[in-house]
Amino acid sequence: MAKKKNKITGKNLKIAKNYANHGASKQKVVFKGLDDTLKSVNTDLGKEVKKTLMARSRELWMGSPLATGALKKLRTSVIGSGLRLKSSVDNSILELSISEKKEIENKIEKIWKLWAETTECDVERTSNFYQIQQLAFLTSLIDGECFALLPFKKRVGEIFELKIQLIESERCMTPPEKANDPRVKNGVELDSENCPTAYWFCDDPYSITKKKYRRVEAFGQKTGRRNVLMILEKERIGQQRGVPILAPVIESLLQLGRYTHSELTAAVVSSYFTVFLENDKDLGGTGFGEPISDSEEKDHSEKNIEMGPGVITELPAGMKINLANPTRPNTAFDGFVKAMAIQIGAALELPHDVLLNKFDSSYSASRAALLEAWKMYRMRRAWIIADFCNPIFREFMDEAVAKGFIEAPGYFENPLVRQAYLNCKWYGATQGQIDPLKEVTAAKVRLETGLSTKSREIMELYGDDYNEVIAQREIEKEEGNA
């Protein structure tokens, strides 16, 4: 007898739905109210959405201790006192001798310092290159991106013409006459391949009168030079504007700030010790049977009853104070804030120990927290080097070589030679050491086993330049022998 084929029952169909019965379910109550509509990146980050996120992020920066602390922690750890240039020309292309290579690298670094360590690099003449780094990075965190223009401006008494001009994010907007142009999205003009060709900047976005707009090409038409730099962390393909780093935790930070303020207010109120003297006079007269005058009745009705440390106040006749016990301070406050800090820190890639600057665990746990944080710091440091430091250094080298300050044969004739001269590294603040002896011992072992170099270890441990350390050691040796 032939076997009957199994029929697909309703139960089997339900199992076969797979994701439709779980994360993509349309029947489960837990998903009610969740927006299931797919939207383009320009819709998700439209003009009004972008403005709202920026405004709320700035408000948290100005008024939320946890948000301010997180952003300052990122700025201090990623940038610190500034990312400094270490020239490392590619000798496989230039084929220089060791002494020639060292000589050209030292000259590049010295010429660079003449520009970077003065306000000559700033179009506003107020900050040096390292201070501009800090401001550009912090702005990109708060607003989601930071724009930088690279104009040439000749000034009396200055050596170089290259300047850096930072532009706030809200100044990049679409002009009214370009509102219906599909190529211009949120102030960024694109070509057919979604590549930025120009940016539209408003001179005064807060003006109530007619606004003036300026179109700045992303790249020079004749030279291909970068006219506009944009520091942002992309989250999606085709994204042209950045998202503030605080965007996923804006609500959590806002509510946590309100909770903290409420607890602080309650603790302050409960700390007041006030003595109230109740007046036992009848409403119709004084204690001696004399009627209350109109002026006395008015004084009682308008009297303000305030609490304060050690205050003694008299109550009007017929009034009583009934105080509720606020049971402050709240013993659960610290645990709740820590639990929220863990979630907020997870979104910001900051362990709660680092976010709260509270290292009360073991050595291993504290070191693990620092190492995890430094993974993110190094990643963001690599981003700002690629988006900001390296492009500016290229523009600087073009001017320095063109003016004859640096001799680089073949620099403008051969693109490979130019890139060889532009090869460099950037170093900054290190992650610090919980136990310096262990860190130095580990560095010694790496050197002995050939896993590292002295230059790298000095840079990693102290953030210093190897050549400068060696030069200083030679000076100290000569002084010791004198």
Coordinates of C-alpha atoms in Angstrom, one line a residue:
M1 CA 0.0 0.0 0.0
A2 CA 1.3 3.4 -1.0
K3 CA 2.2 5.7 1.9
K4 CA 0.1 8.9 2.2
K5 CA 2.0 12.1 1.8
N6 CA 2.1 14.3 4.8
K7 CA -0.1 17.3 4.5
I8 CA 1.2 20.7 5.6
T9 CA -0.9 21.7 8.5
G10 CA -1.6 25.1 9.9
K11 CA 0.9 24.4 12.6
N12 CA 3.6 23.6 10.1
L13 CA 2.8 26.8 8.2
K14 CA 3.2 28.8 11.4
I15 CA 6.6 27.3 12.0
A16 CA 7.6 27.8 8.4
K17 CA 7.0 31.6 8.7
N18 CA 10.3 31.8 10.6
Y19 CA 11.0 35.5 11.2
A20 CA 7.4 36.4 10.5
N21 CA 6.5 34.7 13.7
H22 CA 9.2 36.4 15.8
G23 CA 11.0 39.7 15.0
A24 CA 8.8 40.4 12.0
S25 CA 5.5 39.5 13.6
K26 CA 2.5 41.7 13.0
Q27 CA 0.3 40.2 15.7
K28 CA 2.4 40.3 18.8
V29 CA 1.4 43.1 21.2
V30 CA 5.1 44.0 22.0
F31 CA 5.5 45.4 18.4
K32 CA 2.4 47.6 18.5
G33 CA 3.3 51.2 17.9
L34 CA 6.7 50.3 16.4
D35 CA 7.3 52.0 13.0
D36 CA 8.0 49.2 10.5
T37 CA 8.3 51.5 7.5
L38 CA 11.7 51.6 5.7
K39 CA 12.9 55.1 4.9
S40 CA 15.9 56.6 3.1
V41 CA 18.8 58.0 5.0
N42 CA 17.8 61.5 3.8
T43 CA 14.3 61.0 5.2
D44 CA 15.5 59.7 8.6
L45 CA 18.0 62.6 8.8
G46 CA 16.0 65.3 7.2
K47 CA 16.3 69.0 7.7
E48 CA 14.0 69.3 10.8
V49 CA 15.2 66.0 12.3
K50 CA 18.8 67.1 12.0
K51 CA 18.1 70.6 13.6
T52 CA 16.2 69.0 16.5
L53 CA 18.9 66.5 17.2
M54 CA 21.6 69.2 17.2
A55 CA 19.6 71.5 19.4
R56 CA 18.9 68.8 22.0
S57 CA 22.5 67.5 21.9
R58 CA 23.8 71.1 22.6
E59 CA 21.3 71.5 25.4
L60 CA 22.6 68.3 27.1
W61 CA 26.2 69.4 26.5
M62 CA 25.4 72.7 28.4
G63 CA 23.2 71.2 31.2
S64 CA 23.7 67.5 31.7
P65 CA 26.8 66.6 33.9
L66 CA 26.9 63.0 32.5
A67 CA 26.7 64.1 28.9
T68 CA 29.3 66.9 29.4
G69 CA 31.6 64.4 31.1
A70 CA 31.3 61.8 28.4
L71 CA 32.0 64.3 25.6
K72 CA 34.9 65.9 27.4
K73 CA 36.3 62.4 28.2
L74 CA 36.2 61.6 24.5
R75 CA 37.9 64.9 23.5
T76 CA 40.6 64.6 26.2
S77 CA 41.4 60.9 25.4
V78 CA 41.2 61.1 21.6
I79 CA 42.8 64.5 21.0
G80 CA 44.3 65.5 24.4
S81 CA 46.8 68.3 24.0
G82 CA 46.8 67.7 20.2
L83 CA 47.8 65.0 17.7
R84 CA 51.3 65.8 16.6
L85 CA 53.1 65.1 13.3
K86 CA 55.8 62.4 12.9
S87 CA 57.1 62.5 9.4
S88 CA 58.0 59.1 8.0
V89 CA 58.8 59.4 4.3
D90 CA 58.5 56.3 2.2
N91 CA 62.1 55.3 1.4
S92 CA 61.1 52.4 -0.8
I93 CA 60.1 55.0 -3.4
L94 CA 62.5 57.9 -2.7
E95 CA 65.6 55.6 -2.2
L96 CA 67.4 58.0 0.2
S97 CA 70.2 57.2 2.5
I98 CA 69.5 56.8 6.2
S99 CA 71.0 60.2 6.9
E100 CA 69.1 61.9 4.0
K101 CA 65.8 60.3 5.1
K102 CA 66.3 61.5 8.7
E103 CA 67.3 65.0 7.5
I104 CA 64.3 65.5 5.3
E105 CA 61.9 64.2 8.0
N106 CA 63.4 66.6 10.6
K107 CA 63.1 69.5 8.3
I108 CA 59.4 68.7 7.5
E109 CA 58.6 68.5 11.2
K110 CA 60.4 71.8 12.0
I111 CA 58.7 73.7 9.1
W112 CA 55.4 72.2 10.1
K113 CA 55.8 73.5 13.7
L114 CA 56.4 77.0 12.5
W115 CA 52.8 76.9 11.1
A116 CA 51.0 74.5 13.4
E117 CA 52.2 75.9 16.8
T118 CA 51.1 79.4 16.1
T119 CA 47.8 81.1 15.4
E120 CA 49.0 81.7 11.8
C121 CA 47.1 78.6 10.8
D122 CA 43.8 79.9 12.1
V123 CA 41.7 82.2 9.9
E124 CA 40.4 83.9 13.1
R125 CA 44.0 84.2 14.5
T126 CA 43.0 82.9 17.9
S127 CA 44.0 79.2 18.0
N128 CA 46.9 77.0 16.9
F129 CA 46.5 73.7 15.0
Y130 CA 46.1 71.6 18.1
Q131 CA 43.4 73.7 19.6
I132 CA 41.6 73.7 16.3
Q133 CA 41.8 69.9 16.4
Q134 CA 40.0 69.8 19.8
L135 CA 37.3 72.2 18.7
A136 CA 36.7 70.4 15.4
F137 CA 36.5 67.0 17.1
L138 CA 34.2 68.3 19.9
T139 CA 31.9 70.0 17.4
S140 CA 31.6 66.7 15.4
L141 CA 30.6 64.9 18.6
I142 CA 28.0 67.4 19.6
D143 CA 26.5 68.3 16.2
G144 CA 27.3 65.1 14.3
E145 CA 29.8 66.7 11.9
C146 CA 32.2 69.6 11.6
F147 CA 33.0 71.5 8.4
A148 CA 36.4 73.0 7.7
L149 CA 37.4 75.3 4.8
L150 CA 41.0 75.7 3.6
P151 CA 41.3 79.2 2.2
F152 CA 44.5 81.0 1.3
K153 CA 44.9 84.4 2.9
K154 CA 48.1 86.5 2.8
R155 CA 48.8 88.5 5.9
V156 CA 51.6 90.9 6.8
G157 CA 54.3 89.2 8.9
E158 CA 53.1 85.6 8.3
I159 CA 55.1 82.9 6.4
F160 CA 52.3 80.7 5.1
E161 CA 49.0 81.6 3.4
L162 CA 47.1 78.4 4.2
K163 CA 44.4 78.9 6.8
I164 CA 41.8 76.7 8.5
Q165 CA 38.2 78.0 8.9
L166 CA 35.8 75.9 11.0
I167 CA 32.1 76.1 10.0
E168 CA 29.2 75.3 12.4
S169 CA 26.9 72.6 11.1
E170 CA 23.7 74.7 11.1
R171 CA 25.3 77.0 8.4
C172 CA 25.1 74.1 5.9
M173 CA 21.6 74.3 4.5
T174 CA 19.7 74.2 1.3
P175 CA 18.9 77.7 -0.2
P176 CA 15.2 78.3 -0.8
E177 CA 15.7 78.5 -4.6
K178 CA 17.3 75.0 -4.5
A179 CA 14.5 73.4 -2.3
N180 CA 13.1 71.4 -5.2
D181 CA 16.5 70.5 -6.7
P182 CA 16.9 66.7 -6.2
R183 CA 20.7 67.1 -6.4
V184 CA 20.8 69.3 -3.2
K185 CA 20.1 67.4 0.0
N186 CA 20.3 69.1 3.4
G187 CA 22.9 71.7 2.1
V188 CA 25.0 69.1 0.2
E189 CA 25.0 69.2 -3.6
L190 CA 25.6 65.8 -5.2
D191 CA 26.4 64.4 -8.6
S192 CA 24.8 61.3 -10.3
E193 CA 27.1 59.0 -8.2
N194 CA 26.0 60.5 -4.9
C195 CA 29.4 62.2 -4.6
P196 CA 29.5 65.7 -3.0
T197 CA 30.3 68.3 -5.5
A198 CA 29.6 71.5 -3.5
Y199 CA 28.3 72.7 -0.1
W200 CA 25.9 75.5 0.5
F201 CA 26.6 77.7 3.5
C202 CA 24.4 80.4 5.0
D203 CA 26.3 83.4 6.3
D204 CA 23.8 83.9 9.2
P205 CA 21.3 81.1 9.8
Y206 CA 19.7 83.0 12.7
S207 CA 19.0 86.1 10.7
I208 CA 15.3 87.1 10.5
T209 CA 15.9 89.0 7.3
K210 CA 16.8 87.6 3.9
K211 CA 19.6 85.1 4.3
K212 CA 22.7 85.1 2.1
Y213 CA 24.1 81.7 0.8
R214 CA 27.5 80.8 -0.5
R215 CA 28.3 77.8 -2.7
V216 CA 31.7 76.3 -2.0
E217 CA 32.9 73.5 -4.4
A218 CA 34.1 70.4 -2.6
F219 CA 37.1 70.0 -5.0
G220 CA 38.9 72.5 -7.2
Q221 CA 38.0 72.1 -10.8
K222 CA 41.5 72.7 -12.1
T223 CA 43.6 71.1 -9.4
G224 CA 41.2 68.7 -7.6
R225 CA 42.2 70.4 -4.3
R226 CA 40.1 69.7 -1.3
N227 CA 38.2 72.9 -0.5
V228 CA 35.9 71.5 2.2
L229 CA 36.7 69.0 4.9
M230 CA 33.9 67.2 6.7
I231 CA 34.4 65.3 9.9
L232 CA 31.6 62.8 10.5
E233 CA 30.9 59.2 11.4
K234 CA 28.8 57.5 8.8
E235 CA 26.1 55.1 9.9
R236 CA 24.5 54.3 6.6
I237 CA 25.3 54.2 2.9
G238 CA 24.6 57.5 1.1
Q239 CA 24.6 59.5 4.3
Q240 CA 25.7 63.1 3.8
R241 CA 25.1 64.6 7.2
G242 CA 26.2 63.3 10.6
V243 CA 24.3 62.3 13.7
P244 CA 25.2 63.6 17.1
I245 CA 26.9 60.9 19.2
L246 CA 24.3 61.6 22.0
A247 CA 21.3 60.9 19.7
P248 CA 20.5 57.4 20.9
V249 CA 20.7 58.4 24.6
I250 CA 19.1 61.9 24.5
E251 CA 15.9 60.7 26.3
S252 CA 17.8 58.6 28.9
L253 CA 20.2 61.5 29.7
L254 CA 17.3 64.0 29.9
Q255 CA 15.2 61.8 32.2
L256 CA 18.3 60.9 34.3
G257 CA 19.1 64.6 34.7
R258 CA 15.5 65.4 35.8
Y259 CA 15.7 62.5 38.3
T260 CA 19.0 63.7 39.7
H261 CA 17.7 67.3 40.0
S262 CA 14.5 66.0 41.8
E263 CA 16.6 63.9 44.3
L264 CA 18.9 66.9 44.9
T265 CA 16.0 69.2 45.6
A266 CA 14.4 66.7 47.9
A267 CA 17.6 66.2 49.8
V268 CA 18.1 69.9 50.2
V269 CA 14.5 70.4 51.4
S270 CA 14.8 67.5 53.9
S271 CA 18.0 69.0 55.2
Y272 CA 16.3 72.2 56.3
F273 CA 15.6 72.5 60.1
T274 CA 12.7 74.9 60.6
V275 CA 10.8 75.7 63.8
F276 CA 7.2 76.7 63.4
L277 CA 5.4 78.6 66.2
E278 CA 1.7 78.0 65.9
N279 CA -0.6 81.0 66.7
D280 CA -3.5 79.8 68.9
K281 CA -5.5 83.0 68.4
D282 CA -9.1 82.7 67.3
L283 CA -9.9 83.9 63.8
G284 CA -12.3 86.5 65.3
G285 CA -9.9 88.2 67.7
T286 CA -6.6 88.1 69.6
G287 CA -5.9 86.2 72.7
F288 CA -7.1 89.1 74.8
G289 CA -10.5 89.2 73.2
E290 CA -9.6 92.3 71.1
P291 CA -10.7 92.2 67.4
I292 CA -8.1 91.8 64.7
S293 CA -7.7 95.0 62.7
D294 CA -7.8 95.0 59.0
S295 CA -4.1 95.6 58.7
E296 CA -3.2 92.7 61.0
E297 CA -5.5 90.4 59.0
K298 CA -3.9 91.5 55.8
D299 CA -0.4 90.9 57.2
H300 CA -1.4 87.3 58.2
S301 CA -2.9 86.6 54.8
E302 CA 0.1 87.9 52.8
K303 CA 2.8 86.4 55.0
N304 CA 5.2 84.1 53.1
I305 CA 6.1 80.9 55.0
E306 CA 9.5 79.7 53.9
M307 CA 11.8 76.9 55.1
G308 CA 15.5 77.4 55.7
P309 CA 18.4 76.2 57.8
G310 CA 17.6 77.2 61.4
V311 CA 14.6 79.4 60.5
I312 CA 12.0 80.2 63.2
T313 CA 8.8 81.4 61.8
E314 CA 5.3 82.2 63.3
L315 CA 2.2 80.9 61.6
P316 CA -0.9 83.0 61.2
A317 CA -3.9 82.1 63.3
G318 CA -5.7 79.0 62.2
M319 CA -2.8 77.7 60.0
K320 CA -1.0 74.4 60.7
I321 CA 2.0 72.8 59.0
N322 CA 1.8 69.1 58.1
L323 CA 5.2 67.9 56.8
A324 CA 5.6 64.6 55.0
N325 CA 8.7 62.5 55.6
P326 CA 10.7 62.6 52.4
T327 CA 13.1 59.8 53.5
R328 CA 16.1 61.5 52.0
P329 CA 18.8 60.8 50.9
N330 CA 17.5 58.0 48.8
T331 CA 19.6 54.9 49.4
A332 CA 18.7 53.5 45.9
F333 CA 19.9 56.6 44.1
D334 CA 23.6 55.5 43.5
G335 CA 22.6 52.1 42.3
F336 CA 20.0 53.4 39.9
V337 CA 22.4 56.0 38.4
K338 CA 25.1 53.4 38.0
A339 CA 22.6 51.1 36.2
M340 CA 21.7 53.9 33.8
A341 CA 25.4 54.8 33.3
I342 CA 26.0 51.2 32.2
Q343 CA 23.4 51.5 29.5
I344 CA 24.4 55.0 28.4
G345 CA 28.1 53.9 28.4
A346 CA 27.3 50.9 26.3
A347 CA 25.7 53.2 23.6
L348 CA 28.8 55.5 23.7
E349 CA 31.3 52.6 23.9
L350 CA 32.4 53.8 27.3
P351 CA 32.6 51.4 30.2
H352 CA 30.7 52.8 33.2
D353 CA 33.9 52.9 35.2
V354 CA 35.4 55.2 32.6
L355 CA 32.2 57.2 32.1
L356 CA 31.9 57.9 35.8
N357 CA 35.6 58.1 36.5
K358 CA 35.0 55.6 39.3
F359 CA 37.6 52.8 39.4
D360 CA 36.7 50.9 42.6
S361 CA 37.0 47.4 41.2
S362 CA 40.1 45.2 41.0
Y363 CA 43.2 46.0 39.0
S364 CA 42.2 43.5 36.3
A365 CA 38.7 44.9 36.0
S366 CA 39.9 48.5 35.9
R367 CA 42.5 47.7 33.3
A368 CA 40.0 45.9 31.2
A369 CA 37.7 48.9 31.3
L370 CA 40.5 51.2 30.1
L371 CA 41.6 48.9 27.3
E372 CA 38.0 48.6 26.0
A373 CA 37.7 52.4 26.1
W374 CA 41.0 52.8 24.2
K375 CA 39.8 50.6 21.4
M376 CA 37.2 53.2 20.7
Y377 CA 39.6 56.1 21.3
R378 CA 42.0 54.7 18.7
M379 CA 39.3 54.2 16.2
R380 CA 38.1 57.8 16.5
R381 CA 41.6 59.0 16.5
A382 CA 42.2 57.2 13.2
W383 CA 39.0 58.8 11.8
I384 CA 40.0 62.4 12.6
I385 CA 43.5 61.8 11.3
A386 CA 42.1 60.6 8.0
D387 CA 39.4 63.3 7.7
F388 CA 41.2 66.3 9.1
C389 CA 44.9 66.0 9.9
N390 CA 46.2 64.3 6.8
P391 CA 44.3 66.4 4.3
I392 CA 45.5 69.6 6.0
F393 CA 49.1 68.3 6.0
R394 CA 48.9 67.6 2.3
E395 CA 47.8 71.2 1.6
F396 CA 50.6 72.5 3.9
M397 CA 53.2 70.4 2.1
D398 CA 52.0 71.7 -1.3
E399 CA 52.6 75.3 -0.2
A400 CA 55.9 74.6 1.6
V401 CA 57.4 72.8 -1.4
A402 CA 56.0 75.3 -3.9
K403 CA 57.6 78.2 -1.9
G404 CA 61.0 76.3 -1.6
F405 CA 60.9 75.9 2.2
I406 CA 61.2 72.1 1.7
E407 CA 63.3 70.6 -1.1
A408 CA 61.5 67.6 -2.5
P409 CA 62.7 66.7 -6.0
G410 CA 59.9 65.3 -8.2
Y411 CA 57.1 66.3 -5.7
F412 CA 54.8 67.9 -8.3
E413 CA 55.9 65.9 -11.3
N414 CA 55.4 62.3 -9.9
P415 CA 52.3 61.5 -7.8
L416 CA 54.1 58.5 -6.2
V417 CA 57.0 60.7 -5.1
R418 CA 54.5 63.3 -3.7
Q419 CA 52.8 60.5 -1.7
A420 CA 56.1 59.2 -0.4
Y421 CA 56.9 62.7 1.0
L422 CA 53.5 62.9 2.5
N423 CA 53.8 59.7 4.4
C424 CA 53.5 60.4 8.2
K425 CA 52.1 59.3 11.5
W426 CA 50.3 61.2 14.2
Y427 CA 50.7 60.6 17.9
G428 CA 49.0 62.0 21.0
A429 CA 48.0 61.3 24.6
T430 CA 48.5 57.7 25.8
Q431 CA 46.1 55.5 27.7
G432 CA 47.9 55.9 31.0
Q433 CA 49.2 53.3 33.4
I434 CA 47.6 51.7 36.4
D435 CA 50.8 50.0 37.4
P436 CA 53.8 51.6 35.7
L437 CA 56.2 48.9 36.7
K438 CA 54.2 46.2 34.9
E439 CA 53.7 48.4 31.8
V440 CA 57.5 49.1 31.5
T441 CA 58.3 45.4 32.1
A442 CA 56.0 44.4 29.3
A443 CA 57.5 47.0 27.0
K444 CA 61.0 45.6 27.8
V445 CA 59.9 42.1 26.9
R446 CA 58.4 43.3 23.6
L447 CA 61.6 45.0 22.7
E448 CA 63.8 42.0 23.7
T449 CA 61.6 39.6 21.6
G450 CA 61.5 41.9 18.6
L451 CA 57.8 42.5 18.8
S452 CA 58.1 46.3 18.9
T453 CA 60.4 49.2 18.5
K454 CA 61.8 51.8 20.9
S455 CA 60.0 54.5 18.9
R456 CA 56.7 52.8 19.2
E457 CA 57.0 52.0 22.9
I458 CA 58.0 55.6 23.7
M459 CA 55.0 56.8 21.7
E460 CA 52.6 54.3 23.3
L461 CA 53.8 54.8 26.9
Y462 CA 54.4 58.5 27.1
G463 CA 53.2 60.0 23.8
D464 CA 56.7 61.5 23.1
D465 CA 58.8 61.5 20.0
Y466 CA 61.7 59.1 20.0
N467 CA 64.2 61.4 18.3
E468 CA 63.5 64.2 20.8
V469 CA 63.9 61.8 23.7
I470 CA 67.3 60.5 22.3
A471 CA 68.5 64.1 21.7
Q472 CA 67.6 65.1 25.2
R473 CA 69.4 62.0 26.7
E474 CA 72.5 63.0 24.8
I475 CA 72.4 66.5 26.3
E476 CA 71.9 65.1 29.7
K477 CA 74.8 62.7 29.3
E478 CA 77.1 65.6 28.2
E479 CA 76.0 67.7 31.2
G480 CA 76.7 64.7 33.5
N481 CA 80.2 64.2 32.2
A482 CA 81.0 68.0 32.3

